[in-house]
PDB file of C-alpha atoms in Angstrom:
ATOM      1  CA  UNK W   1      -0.863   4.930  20.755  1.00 92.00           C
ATOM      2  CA  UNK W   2       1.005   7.877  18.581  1.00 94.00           C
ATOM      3  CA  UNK W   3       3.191  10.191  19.992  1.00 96.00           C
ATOM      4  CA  UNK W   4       3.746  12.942  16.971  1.00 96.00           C
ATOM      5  CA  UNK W   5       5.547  16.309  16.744  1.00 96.00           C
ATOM      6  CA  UNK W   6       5.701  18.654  13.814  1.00 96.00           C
ATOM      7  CA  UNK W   7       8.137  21.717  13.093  1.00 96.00           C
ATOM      8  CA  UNK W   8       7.880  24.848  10.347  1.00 95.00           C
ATOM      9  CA  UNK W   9      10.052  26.718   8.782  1.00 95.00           C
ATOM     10  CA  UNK W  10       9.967  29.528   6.233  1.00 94.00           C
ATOM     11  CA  UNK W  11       9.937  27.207   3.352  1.00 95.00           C
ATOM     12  CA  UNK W  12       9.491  23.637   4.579  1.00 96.00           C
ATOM     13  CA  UNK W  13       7.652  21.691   7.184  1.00 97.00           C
ATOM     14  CA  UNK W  14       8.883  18.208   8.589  1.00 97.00           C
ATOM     15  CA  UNK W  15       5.965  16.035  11.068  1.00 97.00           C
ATOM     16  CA  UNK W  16       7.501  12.773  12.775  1.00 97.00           C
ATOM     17  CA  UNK W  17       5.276  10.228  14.666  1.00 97.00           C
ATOM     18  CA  UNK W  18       6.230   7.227  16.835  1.00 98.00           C
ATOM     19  CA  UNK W  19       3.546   5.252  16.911  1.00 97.00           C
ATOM     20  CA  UNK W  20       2.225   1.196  18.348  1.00 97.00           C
ATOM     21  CA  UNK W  21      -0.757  -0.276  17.118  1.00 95.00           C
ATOM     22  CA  UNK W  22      -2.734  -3.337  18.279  1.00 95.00           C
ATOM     23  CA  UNK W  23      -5.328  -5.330  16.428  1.00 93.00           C
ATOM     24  CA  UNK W  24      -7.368  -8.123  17.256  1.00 92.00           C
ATOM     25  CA  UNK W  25      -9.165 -10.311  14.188  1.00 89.00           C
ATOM     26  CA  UNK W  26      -6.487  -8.750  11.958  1.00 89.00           C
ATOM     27  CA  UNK W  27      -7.866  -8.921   7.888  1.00 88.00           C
ATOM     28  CA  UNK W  28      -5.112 -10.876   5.867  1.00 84.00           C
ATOM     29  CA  UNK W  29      -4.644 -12.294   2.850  1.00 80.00           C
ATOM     30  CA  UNK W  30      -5.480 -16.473   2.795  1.00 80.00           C
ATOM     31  CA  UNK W  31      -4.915 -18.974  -0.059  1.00 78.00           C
ATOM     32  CA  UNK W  32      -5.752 -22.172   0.036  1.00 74.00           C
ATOM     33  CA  UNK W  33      -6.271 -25.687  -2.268  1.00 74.00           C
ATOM     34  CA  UNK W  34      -9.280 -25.077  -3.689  1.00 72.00           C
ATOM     35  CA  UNK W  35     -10.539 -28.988  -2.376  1.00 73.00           C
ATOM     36  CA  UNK W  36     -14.259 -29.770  -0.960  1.00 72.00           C
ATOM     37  CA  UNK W  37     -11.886 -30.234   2.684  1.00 75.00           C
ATOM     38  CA  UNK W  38     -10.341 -27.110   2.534  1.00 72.00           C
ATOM     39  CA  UNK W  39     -13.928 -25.024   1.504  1.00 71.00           C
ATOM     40  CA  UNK W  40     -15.890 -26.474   3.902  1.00 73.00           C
ATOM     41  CA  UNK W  41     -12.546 -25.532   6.704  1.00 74.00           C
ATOM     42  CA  UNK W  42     -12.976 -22.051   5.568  1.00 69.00           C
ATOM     43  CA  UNK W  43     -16.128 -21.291   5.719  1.00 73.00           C
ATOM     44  CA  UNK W  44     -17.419 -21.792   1.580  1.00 69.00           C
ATOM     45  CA  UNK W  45     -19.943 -23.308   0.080  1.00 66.00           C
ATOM     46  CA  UNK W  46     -18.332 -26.074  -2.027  1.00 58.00           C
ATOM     47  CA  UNK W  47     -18.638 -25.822  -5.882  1.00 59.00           C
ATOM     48  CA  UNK W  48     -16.835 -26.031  -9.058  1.00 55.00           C
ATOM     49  CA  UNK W  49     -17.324 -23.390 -11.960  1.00 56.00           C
ATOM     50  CA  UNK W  50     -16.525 -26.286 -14.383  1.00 53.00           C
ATOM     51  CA  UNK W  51     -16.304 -29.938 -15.172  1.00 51.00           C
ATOM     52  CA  UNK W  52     -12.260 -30.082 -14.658  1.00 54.00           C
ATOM     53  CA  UNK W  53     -11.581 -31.309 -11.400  1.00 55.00           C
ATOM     54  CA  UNK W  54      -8.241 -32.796 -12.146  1.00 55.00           C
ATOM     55  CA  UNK W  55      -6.150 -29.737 -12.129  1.00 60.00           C
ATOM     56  CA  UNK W  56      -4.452 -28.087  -8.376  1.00 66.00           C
ATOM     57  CA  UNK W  57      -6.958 -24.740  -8.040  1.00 71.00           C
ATOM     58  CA  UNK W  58      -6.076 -22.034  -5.467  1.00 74.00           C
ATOM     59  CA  UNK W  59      -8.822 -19.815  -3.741  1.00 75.00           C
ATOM     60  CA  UNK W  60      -7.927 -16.641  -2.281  1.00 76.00           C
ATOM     61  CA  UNK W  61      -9.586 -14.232  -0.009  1.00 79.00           C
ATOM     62  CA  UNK W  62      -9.444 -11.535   3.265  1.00 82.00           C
ATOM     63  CA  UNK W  63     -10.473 -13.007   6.663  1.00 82.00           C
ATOM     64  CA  UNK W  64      -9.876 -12.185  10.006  1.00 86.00           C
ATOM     65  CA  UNK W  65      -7.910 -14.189  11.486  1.00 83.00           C
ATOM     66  CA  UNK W  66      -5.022 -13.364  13.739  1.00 84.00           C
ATOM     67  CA  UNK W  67      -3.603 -10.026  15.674  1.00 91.00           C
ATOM     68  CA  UNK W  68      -1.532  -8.007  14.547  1.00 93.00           C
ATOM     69  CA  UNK W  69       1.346  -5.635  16.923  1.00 94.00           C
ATOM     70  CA  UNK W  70       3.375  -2.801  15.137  1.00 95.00           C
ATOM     71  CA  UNK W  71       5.716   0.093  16.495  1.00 97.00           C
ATOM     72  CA  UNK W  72       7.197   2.592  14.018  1.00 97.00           C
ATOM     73  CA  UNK W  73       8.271   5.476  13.121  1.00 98.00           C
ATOM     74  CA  UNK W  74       6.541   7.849   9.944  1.00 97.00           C
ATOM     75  CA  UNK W  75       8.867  10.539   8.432  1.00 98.00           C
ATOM     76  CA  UNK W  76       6.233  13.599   6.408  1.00 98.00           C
ATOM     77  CA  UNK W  77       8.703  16.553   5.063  1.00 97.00           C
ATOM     78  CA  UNK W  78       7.269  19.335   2.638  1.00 97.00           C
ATOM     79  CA  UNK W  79       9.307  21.638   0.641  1.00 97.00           C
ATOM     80  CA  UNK W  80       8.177  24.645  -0.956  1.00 96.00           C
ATOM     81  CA  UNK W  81      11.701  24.741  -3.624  1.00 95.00           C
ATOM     82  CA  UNK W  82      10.450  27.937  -5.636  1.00 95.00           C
ATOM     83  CA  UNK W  83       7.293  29.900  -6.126  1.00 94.00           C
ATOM     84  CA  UNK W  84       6.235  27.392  -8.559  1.00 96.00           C
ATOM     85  CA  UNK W  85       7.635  24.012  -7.290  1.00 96.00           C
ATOM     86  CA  UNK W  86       6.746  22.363  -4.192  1.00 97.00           C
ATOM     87  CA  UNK W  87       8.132  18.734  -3.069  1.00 97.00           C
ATOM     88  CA  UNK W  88       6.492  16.430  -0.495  1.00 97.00           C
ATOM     89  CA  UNK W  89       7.741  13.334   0.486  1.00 98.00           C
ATOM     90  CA  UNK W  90       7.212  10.559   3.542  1.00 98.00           C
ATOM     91  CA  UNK W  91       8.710   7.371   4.867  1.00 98.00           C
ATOM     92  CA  UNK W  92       7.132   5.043   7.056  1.00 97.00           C
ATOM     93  CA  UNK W  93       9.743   2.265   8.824  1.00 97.00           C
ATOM     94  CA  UNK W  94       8.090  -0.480  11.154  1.00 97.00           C
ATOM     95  CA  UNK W  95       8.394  -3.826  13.021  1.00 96.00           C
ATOM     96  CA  UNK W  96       5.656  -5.893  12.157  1.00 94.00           C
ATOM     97  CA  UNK W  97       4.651  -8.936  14.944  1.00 94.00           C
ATOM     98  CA  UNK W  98       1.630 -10.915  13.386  1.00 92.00           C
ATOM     99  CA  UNK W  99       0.020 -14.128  14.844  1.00 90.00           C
ATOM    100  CA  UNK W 100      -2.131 -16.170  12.782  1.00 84.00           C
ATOM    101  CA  UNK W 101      -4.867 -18.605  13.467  1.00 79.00           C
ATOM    102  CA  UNK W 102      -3.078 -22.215  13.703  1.00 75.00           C
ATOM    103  CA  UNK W 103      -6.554 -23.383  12.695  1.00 72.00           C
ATOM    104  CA  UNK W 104      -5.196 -22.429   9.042  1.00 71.00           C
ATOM    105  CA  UNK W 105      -1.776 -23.043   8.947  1.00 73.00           C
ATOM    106  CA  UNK W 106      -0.411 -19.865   9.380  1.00 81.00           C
ATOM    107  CA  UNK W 107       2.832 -19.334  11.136  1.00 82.00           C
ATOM    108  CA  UNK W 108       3.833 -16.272  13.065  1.00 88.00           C
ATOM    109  CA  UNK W 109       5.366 -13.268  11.180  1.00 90.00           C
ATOM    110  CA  UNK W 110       8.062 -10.737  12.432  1.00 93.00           C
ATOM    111  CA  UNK W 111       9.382  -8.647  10.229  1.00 93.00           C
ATOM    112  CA  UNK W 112      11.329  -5.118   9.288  1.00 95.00           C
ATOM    113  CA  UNK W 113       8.629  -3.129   6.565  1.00 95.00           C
ATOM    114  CA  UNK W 114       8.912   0.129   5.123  1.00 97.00           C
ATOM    115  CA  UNK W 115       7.580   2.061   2.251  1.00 97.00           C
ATOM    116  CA  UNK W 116       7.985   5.503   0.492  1.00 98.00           C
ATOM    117  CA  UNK W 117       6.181   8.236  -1.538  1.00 97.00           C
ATOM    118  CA  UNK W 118       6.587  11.421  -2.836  1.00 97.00           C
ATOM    119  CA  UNK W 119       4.936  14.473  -4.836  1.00 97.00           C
ATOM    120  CA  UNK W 120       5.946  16.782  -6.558  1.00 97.00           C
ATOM    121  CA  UNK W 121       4.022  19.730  -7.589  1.00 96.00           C
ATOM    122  CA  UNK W 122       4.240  22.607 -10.950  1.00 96.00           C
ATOM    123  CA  UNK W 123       2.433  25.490 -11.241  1.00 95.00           C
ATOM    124  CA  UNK W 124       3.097  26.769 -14.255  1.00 94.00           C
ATOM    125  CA  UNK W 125       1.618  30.281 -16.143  1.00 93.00           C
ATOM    126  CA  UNK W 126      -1.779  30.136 -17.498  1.00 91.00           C
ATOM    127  CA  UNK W 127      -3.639  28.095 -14.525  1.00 90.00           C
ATOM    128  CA  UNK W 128      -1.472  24.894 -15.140  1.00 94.00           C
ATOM    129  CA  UNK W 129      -0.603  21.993 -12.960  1.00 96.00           C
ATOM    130  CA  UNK W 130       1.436  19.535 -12.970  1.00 97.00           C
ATOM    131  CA  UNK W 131       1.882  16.669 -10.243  1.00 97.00           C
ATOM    132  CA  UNK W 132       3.910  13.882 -10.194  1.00 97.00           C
ATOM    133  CA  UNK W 133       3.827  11.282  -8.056  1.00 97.00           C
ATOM    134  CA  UNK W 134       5.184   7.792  -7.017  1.00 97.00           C
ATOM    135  CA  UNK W 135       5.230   4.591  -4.329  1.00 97.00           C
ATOM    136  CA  UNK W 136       7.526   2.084  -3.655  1.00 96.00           C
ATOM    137  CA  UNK W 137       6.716  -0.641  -1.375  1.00 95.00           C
ATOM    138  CA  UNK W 138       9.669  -2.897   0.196  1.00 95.00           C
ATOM    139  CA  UNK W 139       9.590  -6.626  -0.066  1.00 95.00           C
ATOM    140  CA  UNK W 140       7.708  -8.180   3.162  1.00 91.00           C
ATOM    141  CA  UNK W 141       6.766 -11.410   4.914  1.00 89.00           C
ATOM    142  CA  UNK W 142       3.118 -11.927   5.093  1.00 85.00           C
ATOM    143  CA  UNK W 143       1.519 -15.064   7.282  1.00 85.00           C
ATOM    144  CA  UNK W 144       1.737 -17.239   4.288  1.00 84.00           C
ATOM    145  CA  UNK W 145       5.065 -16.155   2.454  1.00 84.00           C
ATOM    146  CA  UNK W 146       6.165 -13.175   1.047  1.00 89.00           C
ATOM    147  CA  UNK W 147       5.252  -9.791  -1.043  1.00 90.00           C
ATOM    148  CA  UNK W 148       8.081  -8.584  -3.431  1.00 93.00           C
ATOM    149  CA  UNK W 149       8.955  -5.004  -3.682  1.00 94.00           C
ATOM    150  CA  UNK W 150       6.730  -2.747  -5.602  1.00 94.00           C
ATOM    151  CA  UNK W 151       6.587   0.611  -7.411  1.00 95.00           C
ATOM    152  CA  UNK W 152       4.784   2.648 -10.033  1.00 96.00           C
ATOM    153  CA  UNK W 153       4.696   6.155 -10.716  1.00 96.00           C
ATOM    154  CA  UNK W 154       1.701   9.003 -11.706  1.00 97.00           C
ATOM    155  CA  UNK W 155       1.515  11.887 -13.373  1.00 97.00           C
ATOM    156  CA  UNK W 156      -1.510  14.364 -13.428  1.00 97.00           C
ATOM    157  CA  UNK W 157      -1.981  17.930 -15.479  1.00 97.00           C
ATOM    158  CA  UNK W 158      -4.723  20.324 -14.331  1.00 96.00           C
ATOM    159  CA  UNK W 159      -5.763  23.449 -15.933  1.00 95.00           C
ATOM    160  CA  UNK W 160      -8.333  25.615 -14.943  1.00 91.00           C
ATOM    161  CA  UNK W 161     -10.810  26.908 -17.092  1.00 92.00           C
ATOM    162  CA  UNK W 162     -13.648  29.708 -17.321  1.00 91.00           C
ATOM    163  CA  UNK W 163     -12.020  31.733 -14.928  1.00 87.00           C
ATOM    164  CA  UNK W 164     -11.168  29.348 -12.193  1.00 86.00           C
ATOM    165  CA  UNK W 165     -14.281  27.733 -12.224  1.00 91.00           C
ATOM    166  CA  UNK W 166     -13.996  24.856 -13.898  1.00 94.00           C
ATOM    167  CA  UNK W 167     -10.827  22.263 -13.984  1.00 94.00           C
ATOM    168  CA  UNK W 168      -9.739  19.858 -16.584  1.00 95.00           C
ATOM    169  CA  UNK W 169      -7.730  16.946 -15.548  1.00 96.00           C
ATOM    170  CA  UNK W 170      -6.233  14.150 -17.550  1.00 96.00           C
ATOM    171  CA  UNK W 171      -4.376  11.446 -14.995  1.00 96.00           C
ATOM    172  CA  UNK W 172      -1.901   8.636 -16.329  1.00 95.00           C
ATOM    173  CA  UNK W 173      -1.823   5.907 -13.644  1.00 95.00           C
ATOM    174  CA  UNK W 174       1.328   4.113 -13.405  1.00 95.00           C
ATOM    175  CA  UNK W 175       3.242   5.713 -16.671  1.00 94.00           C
ATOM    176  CA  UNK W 176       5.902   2.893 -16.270  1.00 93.00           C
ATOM    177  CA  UNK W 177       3.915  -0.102 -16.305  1.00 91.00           C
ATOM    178  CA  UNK W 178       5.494  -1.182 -12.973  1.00 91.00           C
ATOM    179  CA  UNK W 179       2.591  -1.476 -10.553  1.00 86.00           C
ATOM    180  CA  UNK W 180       2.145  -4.964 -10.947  1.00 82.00           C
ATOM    181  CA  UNK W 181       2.338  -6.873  -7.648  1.00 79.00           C
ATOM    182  CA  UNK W 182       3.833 -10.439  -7.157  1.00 84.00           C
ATOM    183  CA  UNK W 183       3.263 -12.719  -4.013  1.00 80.00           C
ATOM    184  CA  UNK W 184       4.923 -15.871  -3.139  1.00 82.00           C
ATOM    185  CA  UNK W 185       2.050 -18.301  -0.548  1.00 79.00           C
ATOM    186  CA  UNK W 186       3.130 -21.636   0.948  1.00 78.00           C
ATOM    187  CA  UNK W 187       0.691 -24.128   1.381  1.00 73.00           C
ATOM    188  CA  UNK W 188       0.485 -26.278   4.090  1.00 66.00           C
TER     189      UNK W 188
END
């Protein structure tokens, strides 16, 4: 269900949806001990890469196994600032309910997400573009502990070539060196 409305003006546009969504055999993130037991409960075949089977191994995958309920609201607002610079920028603030399957030890989750991005945009003389970009996702609770926060930033140059019909684009993914994501799991 999304309820969404969207208003113009000269130089800037700003959409805003409230929305609930429902989901049955939700896709999360499971770790477990990587034991014969705990293969076997999930679904593996059981097998070690290597002889050591004295150190504490942890296996980690996507299956489906709970429902998920969020409501929320999702902020989009564009701004054209000159002839030559335009902004973008949107905000997405939820309540997350998720369930797990007690089958695998994982404990309800309700929690207060949100995350942000923005673009901006140069056009500069000669057919040049430049875009930058970045993310930042809040810290969250996940069925089996926690995401912290991440963010990482991009930045892109265009130029078009032979008369507009060709481009050239060089892309530097996360110029900081920020992206890096870090999750904390409880085992059971």
């Amino acid at each position: 269900f999304e309820v969404n409305s969207n208003k113009s003006f000269s130089k800037a546009n700003i959409f805003a949806s409230v929305y609930m969504r429902h989901a049955n055999n939700m896709i999360a993130h499971v770790s477990f001990p990587w034991t014969e037991e705990e293969a076997i409960k999930y679904g593996f075949e059981w097998q070690w890469e290597d002889d050591d089977t004295t150190g504490l191994r942890t296996a980690n995958t996507f299956l489906n196994v709970g429902t998920s309920f969020n409501y929320g609201v999702e902020l989009i607002f564009d701004y054209q600032l000159t002839k030559w610079w335009k902004f973008n920028g949107s905000t997405n603030l939820y309540q997350s309910n998720q369930s797990g399957d007690e089958n695998f030890g994982l404990d309800p989750v309700n929690a207060f997400l949100w995350n942000a991005r923005f673009n901006t945009y140069l056009t500069l003389p000669k057919q040049w573009t430049v875009q930058f970009s970045g993310r930042y996702n809040a810290p969250r609770k996940n069925l089996q502990g926690k995401s912290f926060a991440s963010y990482w930033f991009d930045l892109a140059v265009k130029k078009d070539v032979m008369n507009r019909k060709g481009t050239i684009n060089i892309r530097i993914s996360d110029i900081f060196a920020t992206a890096g994501h870090r999750y904390e799991t409880v085992l059971d």
